[in-house]
Amino acid sequence: MLDSTNLVVLEDITAAFKENLALDRGPMLVNTLVDFYLETGSQQALHILSTLQEPHDKHLLDKINEYMSKLPTRLPTLSLLGHVVRRQPSWKHKLSQAPLLLSLLKCLKTDTDIVVLITGVLVLITMLPMIPQSGKQYLHDFFGIFGRLSSWCLKNPGHVAEIYLVHLHASVYSLFHRLYGMYPCNFVSFLRSHYSMKENLETFEDVVKPMMEHVRIHPELVTGSKDHELDPRRYRKEARNPRPL
């Protein structure tokens, strides 16, 4: 019924799902919707899943995490996660404590499917501003992923078509901007350390240095510090007084 072309039927079944989700606090319906979406790509199922409210956020994140560990379903699962985080749900702050974050980071550190890597890094870029307080715990993971994917852009270990490398490079460039914008002191320190190694110099010259040529000096590099930019109080202050982009 979710795939019905009859708008009345579609509205009725969607309303029925939302009513049941409001009454039933268990995971069964959410799990079934995730299974159905991964099997069919149903846009209506995706809409319902993308607008879930508490307490179903835990059920959704747990189910996504379960499917992230399975290679055949990893890409559509990342796509689902991307749709969810782009909606900026009210429970987005919980992402930093969910096991799913660790699974996403592990995927980006170890997976060899370039489409999975492109999709995963775009999800991470979207998620990072929602969980700034997680930086202190996972900062080395974020930077390590940047280093790994920057190297991929140059060396192409999977020997994939050029079009995929173009998309990967664009994704890594977006990650560069996100990390430089949020953690400039720590990120510059990482760049200095990582790319001072002889084996990484070519990646720096061909991939990373051109990225640096298109950004301005971040004010935090002058007035901030590595510890200050990881202080949770910084983000509470910026939430009250956001700076113009």
PDB file of N, CA and C in Angstrom, residues 10-70:
ATOM      1  N   LEU A  10      -2.559   6.185  -0.306  1.00  0.00           N
ATOM      2  CA  LEU A  10      -1.225   6.529   0.201  1.00  0.00           C
ATOM      3  C   LEU A  10      -1.308   7.378   1.462  1.00  0.00           C
ATOM      4  N   GLU A  11      -2.184   8.352   1.451  1.00  0.00           N
ATOM      5  CA  GLU A  11      -2.351   9.204   2.630  1.00  0.00           C
ATOM      6  C   GLU A  11      -2.883   8.412   3.812  1.00  0.00           C
ATOM      7  N   ASP A  12      -3.811   7.499   3.545  1.00  0.00           N
ATOM      8  CA  ASP A  12      -4.405   6.697   4.621  1.00  0.00           C
ATOM      9  C   ASP A  12      -3.372   5.772   5.257  1.00  0.00           C
ATOM     10  N   ILE A  13      -2.571   5.091   4.423  1.00  0.00           N
ATOM     11  CA  ILE A  13      -1.612   4.135   4.973  1.00  0.00           C
ATOM     12  C   ILE A  13      -0.471   4.858   5.700  1.00  0.00           C
ATOM     13  N   THR A  14      -0.084   6.016   5.185  1.00  0.00           N
ATOM     14  CA  THR A  14       0.965   6.791   5.853  1.00  0.00           C
ATOM     15  C   THR A  14       0.475   7.271   7.212  1.00  0.00           C
ATOM     16  N   ALA A  15      -0.771   7.740   7.251  1.00  0.00           N
ATOM     17  CA  ALA A  15      -1.353   8.176   8.525  1.00  0.00           C
ATOM     18  C   ALA A  15      -1.462   7.010   9.503  1.00  0.00           C
ATOM     19  N   ALA A  16      -1.802   5.820   8.980  1.00  0.00           N
ATOM     20  CA  ALA A  16      -1.922   4.633   9.833  1.00  0.00           C
ATOM     21  C   ALA A  16      -0.565   4.262  10.430  1.00  0.00           C
ATOM     22  N   PHE A  17       0.486   4.345   9.624  1.00  0.00           N
ATOM     23  CA  PHE A  17       1.827   4.046  10.133  1.00  0.00           C
ATOM     24  C   PHE A  17       2.207   5.035  11.243  1.00  0.00           C
ATOM     25  N   LYS A  18       1.969   6.303  11.000  1.00  0.00           N
ATOM     26  CA  LYS A  18       2.361   7.316  11.980  1.00  0.00           C
ATOM     27  C   LYS A  18       1.560   7.168  13.272  1.00  0.00           C
ATOM     28  N   GLU A  19       0.294   6.793  13.147  1.00  0.00           N
ATOM     29  CA  GLU A  19      -0.536   6.584  14.330  1.00  0.00           C
ATOM     30  C   GLU A  19      -0.012   5.397  15.146  1.00  0.00           C
ATOM     31  N   ASN A  20       0.319   4.313  14.455  1.00  0.00           N
ATOM     32  CA  ASN A  20       0.841   3.134  15.145  1.00  0.00           C
ATOM     33  C   ASN A  20       2.185   3.422  15.797  1.00  0.00           C
ATOM     34  N   LEU A  21       3.020   4.207  15.132  1.00  0.00           N
ATOM     35  CA  LEU A  21       4.319   4.556  15.708  1.00  0.00           C
ATOM     36  C   LEU A  21       4.159   5.409  16.958  1.00  0.00           C
ATOM     37  N   ALA A  22       3.107   6.225  16.971  1.00  0.00           N
ATOM     38  CA  ALA A  22       2.865   7.066  18.141  1.00  0.00           C
ATOM     39  C   ALA A  22       2.368   6.244  19.323  1.00  0.00           C
ATOM     40  N   LEU A  23       1.672   5.139  19.035  1.00  0.00           N
ATOM     41  CA  LEU A  23       1.088   4.312  20.093  1.00  0.00           C
ATOM     42  C   LEU A  23       2.023   3.192  20.552  1.00  0.00           C
ATOM     43  N   ASP A  24       2.773   2.635  19.627  1.00  0.00           N
ATOM     44  CA  ASP A  24       3.629   1.490  19.915  1.00  0.00           C
ATOM     45  C   ASP A  24       5.075   1.949  20.042  1.00  0.00           C
ATOM     46  N   ARG A  25       5.652   1.816  21.223  1.00  0.00           N
ATOM     47  CA  ARG A  25       7.014   2.286  21.465  1.00  0.00           C
ATOM     48  C   ARG A  25       8.063   1.212  21.208  1.00  0.00           C
ATOM     49  N   GLY A  26       7.647   0.060  20.702  1.00  0.00           N
ATOM     50  CA  GLY A  26       8.568  -1.024  20.406  1.00  0.00           C
ATOM     51  C   GLY A  26       9.253  -0.854  19.058  1.00  0.00           C
ATOM     52  N   PRO A  27      10.244  -1.717  18.754  1.00  0.00           N
ATOM     53  CA  PRO A  27      11.045  -1.557  17.529  1.00  0.00           C
ATOM     54  C   PRO A  27      10.487  -2.266  16.297  1.00  0.00           C
ATOM     55  N   MET A  28       9.446  -3.104  16.434  1.00  0.00           N
ATOM     56  CA  MET A  28       9.058  -3.996  15.347  1.00  0.00           C
ATOM     57  C   MET A  28       8.672  -3.245  14.072  1.00  0.00           C
ATOM     58  N   LEU A  29       7.856  -2.201  14.209  1.00  0.00           N
ATOM     59  CA  LEU A  29       7.389  -1.491  13.026  1.00  0.00           C
ATOM     60  C   LEU A  29       8.537  -0.754  12.334  1.00  0.00           C
ATOM     61  N   VAL A  30       9.410  -0.149  13.110  1.00  0.00           N
ATOM     62  CA  VAL A  30      10.571   0.546  12.533  1.00  0.00           C
ATOM     63  C   VAL A  30      11.464  -0.449  11.798  1.00  0.00           C
ATOM     64  N   ASN A  31      11.727  -1.583  12.436  1.00  0.00           N
ATOM     65  CA  ASN A  31      12.568  -2.606  11.810  1.00  0.00           C
ATOM     66  C   ASN A  31      11.969  -3.080  10.490  1.00  0.00           C
ATOM     67  N   THR A  32      10.652  -3.262  10.474  1.00  0.00           N
ATOM     68  CA  THR A  32       9.975  -3.721   9.253  1.00  0.00           C
ATOM     69  C   THR A  32      10.065  -2.670   8.150  1.00  0.00           C
ATOM     70  N   LEU A  33       9.926  -1.405   8.531  1.00  0.00           N
ATOM     71  CA  LEU A  33      10.029  -0.322   7.543  1.00  0.00           C
ATOM     72  C   LEU A  33      11.431  -0.232   6.946  1.00  0.00           C
ATOM     73  N   VAL A  34      12.439  -0.419   7.786  1.00  0.00           N
ATOM     74  CA  VAL A  34      13.816  -0.395   7.280  1.00  0.00           C
ATOM     75  C   VAL A  34      14.031  -1.557   6.311  1.00  0.00           C
ATOM     76  N   ASP A  35      13.576  -2.757   6.687  1.00  0.00           N
ATOM     77  CA  ASP A  35      13.687  -3.921   5.796  1.00  0.00           C
ATOM     78  C   ASP A  35      13.010  -3.642   4.459  1.00  0.00           C
ATOM     79  N   PHE A  36      11.809  -3.073   4.533  1.00  0.00           N
ATOM     80  CA  PHE A  36      11.033  -2.799   3.318  1.00  0.00           C
ATOM     81  C   PHE A  36      11.740  -1.775   2.435  1.00  0.00           C
ATOM     82  N   TYR A  37      12.300  -0.715   3.069  1.00  0.00           N
ATOM     83  CA  TYR A  37      13.007   0.302   2.285  1.00  0.00           C
ATOM     84  C   TYR A  37      14.228  -0.284   1.587  1.00  0.00           C
ATOM     85  N   LEU A  38      14.994  -1.114   2.298  1.00  0.00           N
ATOM     86  CA  LEU A  38      16.201  -1.682   1.707  1.00  0.00           C
ATOM     87  C   LEU A  38      15.876  -2.671   0.590  1.00  0.00           C
ATOM     88  N   GLU A  39      14.725  -3.310   0.665  1.00  0.00           N
ATOM     89  CA  GLU A  39      14.318  -4.254  -0.380  1.00  0.00           C
ATOM     90  C   GLU A  39      13.755  -3.545  -1.607  1.00  0.00           C
ATOM     91  N   THR A  40      13.048  -2.429  -1.391  1.00  0.00           N
ATOM     92  CA  THR A  40      12.288  -1.811  -2.485  1.00  0.00           C
ATOM     93  C   THR A  40      12.731  -0.401  -2.851  1.00  0.00           C
ATOM     94  N   GLY A  41      13.419   0.291  -1.942  1.00  0.00           N
ATOM     95  CA  GLY A  41      13.748   1.695  -2.188  1.00  0.00           C
ATOM     96  C   GLY A  41      12.534   2.599  -2.108  1.00  0.00           C
ATOM     97  N   SER A  42      11.489   2.161  -1.409  1.00  0.00           N
ATOM     98  CA  SER A  42      10.237   2.909  -1.309  1.00  0.00           C
ATOM     99  C   SER A  42      10.463   4.314  -0.761  1.00  0.00           C
ATOM    100  N   GLN A  43      10.027   5.322  -1.500  1.00  0.00           N
ATOM    101  CA  GLN A  43      10.187   6.706  -1.078  1.00  0.00           C
ATOM    102  C   GLN A  43       9.267   7.053   0.079  1.00  0.00           C
ATOM    103  N   GLN A  44       8.104   6.389   0.138  1.00  0.00           N
ATOM    104  CA  GLN A  44       7.181   6.648   1.247  1.00  0.00           C
ATOM    105  C   GLN A  44       7.735   6.084   2.550  1.00  0.00           C
ATOM    106  N   ALA A  45       8.310   4.883   2.472  1.00  0.00           N
ATOM    107  CA  ALA A  45       8.955   4.310   3.658  1.00  0.00           C
ATOM    108  C   ALA A  45      10.107   5.206   4.104  1.00  0.00           C
ATOM    109  N   LEU A  46      10.859   5.726   3.135  1.00  0.00           N
ATOM    110  CA  LEU A  46      11.982   6.623   3.443  1.00  0.00           C
ATOM    111  C   LEU A  46      11.485   7.872   4.152  1.00  0.00           C
ATOM    112  N   HIS A  47      10.359   8.416   3.689  1.00  0.00           N
ATOM    113  CA  HIS A  47       9.810   9.628   4.313  1.00  0.00           C
ATOM    114  C   HIS A  47       9.419   9.361   5.760  1.00  0.00           C
ATOM    115  N   ILE A  48       8.754   8.241   6.007  1.00  0.00           N
ATOM    116  CA  ILE A  48       8.340   7.907   7.379  1.00  0.00           C
ATOM    117  C   ILE A  48       9.566   7.727   8.269  1.00  0.00           C
ATOM    118  N   LEU A  49      10.557   7.007   7.776  1.00  0.00           N
ATOM    119  CA  LEU A  49      11.771   6.758   8.561  1.00  0.00           C
ATOM    120  C   LEU A  49      12.547   8.045   8.830  1.00  0.00           C
ATOM    121  N   SER A  50      12.519   8.961   7.872  1.00  0.00           N
ATOM    122  CA  SER A  50      13.275  10.213   8.006  1.00  0.00           C
ATOM    123  C   SER A  50      12.612  11.191   8.969  1.00  0.00           C
ATOM    124  N   THR A  51      11.372  10.931   9.345  1.00  0.00           N
ATOM    125  CA  THR A  51      10.651  11.855  10.221  1.00  0.00           C
ATOM    126  C   THR A  51      10.292  11.209  11.563  1.00  0.00           C
ATOM    127  N   LEU A  52      10.957  10.113  11.894  1.00  0.00           N
ATOM    128  CA  LEU A  52      10.685   9.434  13.162  1.00  0.00           C
ATOM    129  C   LEU A  52      11.041  10.321  14.349  1.00  0.00           C
ATOM    130  N   GLN A  53      10.254  10.198  15.395  1.00  0.00           N
ATOM    131  CA  GLN A  53      10.510  10.929  16.628  1.00  0.00           C
ATOM    132  C   GLN A  53      10.899   9.953  17.739  1.00  0.00           C
ATOM    133  N   GLU A  54      11.389  10.497  18.840  1.00  0.00           N
ATOM    134  CA  GLU A  54      11.721   9.668  19.994  1.00  0.00           C
ATOM    135  C   GLU A  54      10.468   8.908  20.471  1.00  0.00           C
ATOM    136  N   PRO A  55      10.574   7.694  20.961  1.00  0.00           N
ATOM    137  CA  PRO A  55      11.791   6.920  21.253  1.00  0.00           C
ATOM    138  C   PRO A  55      12.271   6.057  20.079  1.00  0.00           C
ATOM    139  N   HIS A  56      11.656   6.256  18.898  1.00  0.00           N
ATOM    140  CA  HIS A  56      11.985   5.380  17.770  1.00  0.00           C
ATOM    141  C   HIS A  56      13.341   5.695  17.154  1.00  0.00           C
ATOM    142  N   ASP A  57      13.970   6.796  17.559  1.00  0.00           N
ATOM    143  CA  ASP A  57      15.300   7.117  17.058  1.00  0.00           C
ATOM    144  C   ASP A  57      16.293   6.002  17.389  1.00  0.00           C
ATOM    145  N   LYS A  58      16.192   5.457  18.602  1.00  0.00           N
ATOM    146  CA  LYS A  58      17.104   4.375  18.999  1.00  0.00           C
ATOM    147  C   LYS A  58      16.879   3.133  18.155  1.00  0.00           C
ATOM    148  N   HIS A  59      15.625   2.789  17.906  1.00  0.00           N
ATOM    149  CA  HIS A  59      15.312   1.618  17.086  1.00  0.00           C
ATOM    150  C   HIS A  59      15.881   1.793  15.679  1.00  0.00           C
ATOM    151  N   LEU A  60      15.708   2.994  15.134  1.00  0.00           N
ATOM    152  CA  LEU A  60      16.198   3.258  13.782  1.00  0.00           C
ATOM    153  C   LEU A  60      17.715   3.179  13.716  1.00  0.00           C
ATOM    154  N   LEU A  61      18.393   3.829  14.648  1.00  0.00           N
ATOM    155  CA  LEU A  61      19.858   3.832  14.628  1.00  0.00           C
ATOM    156  C   LEU A  61      20.424   2.440  14.867  1.00  0.00           C
ATOM    157  N   ASP A  62      19.773   1.669  15.729  1.00  0.00           N
ATOM    158  CA  ASP A  62      20.236   0.299  15.975  1.00  0.00           C
ATOM    159  C   ASP A  62      20.069  -0.570  14.730  1.00  0.00           C
ATOM    160  N   LYS A  63      18.953  -0.392  14.029  1.00  0.00           N
ATOM    161  CA  LYS A  63      18.703  -1.199  12.826  1.00  0.00           C
ATOM    162  C   LYS A  63      19.667  -0.796  11.711  1.00  0.00           C
ATOM    163  N   ILE A  64      19.894   0.491  11.552  1.00  0.00           N
ATOM    164  CA  ILE A  64      20.854   0.953  10.549  1.00  0.00           C
ATOM    165  C   ILE A  64      22.242   0.407  10.873  1.00  0.00           C
ATOM    166  N   ASN A  65      22.604   0.431  12.134  1.00  0.00           N
ATOM    167  CA  ASN A  65      23.905  -0.077  12.552  1.00  0.00           C
ATOM    168  C   ASN A  65      24.040  -1.565  12.233  1.00  0.00           C
ATOM    169  N   GLU A  66      22.967  -2.310  12.427  1.00  0.00           N
ATOM    170  CA  GLU A  66      22.977  -3.742  12.114  1.00  0.00           C
ATOM    171  C   GLU A  66      23.263  -3.977  10.639  1.00  0.00           C
ATOM    172  N   TYR A  67      22.626  -3.199   9.777  1.00  0.00           N
ATOM    173  CA  TYR A  67      22.804  -3.381   8.338  1.00  0.00           C
ATOM    174  C   TYR A  67      24.125  -2.810   7.829  1.00  0.00           C
ATOM    175  N   MET A  68      24.697  -1.852   8.577  1.00  0.00           N
ATOM    176  CA  MET A  68      25.995  -1.299   8.179  1.00  0.00           C
ATOM    177  C   MET A  68      27.093  -2.358   8.200  1.00  0.00           C
ATOM    178  N   SER A  69      26.915  -3.371   9.034  1.00  0.00           N
ATOM    179  CA  SER A  69      27.945  -4.420   9.160  1.00  0.00           C
ATOM    180  C   SER A  69      27.867  -5.439   8.033  1.00  0.00           C
ATOM    181  N   LYS A  70      26.831  -5.341   7.196  1.00  0.00           N
ATOM    182  CA  LYS A  70      26.641  -6.314   6.121  1.00  0.00           C
ATOM    183  C   LYS A  70      26.982  -5.663   4.782  1.00  0.00           C
TER     184      LYS A  70
END
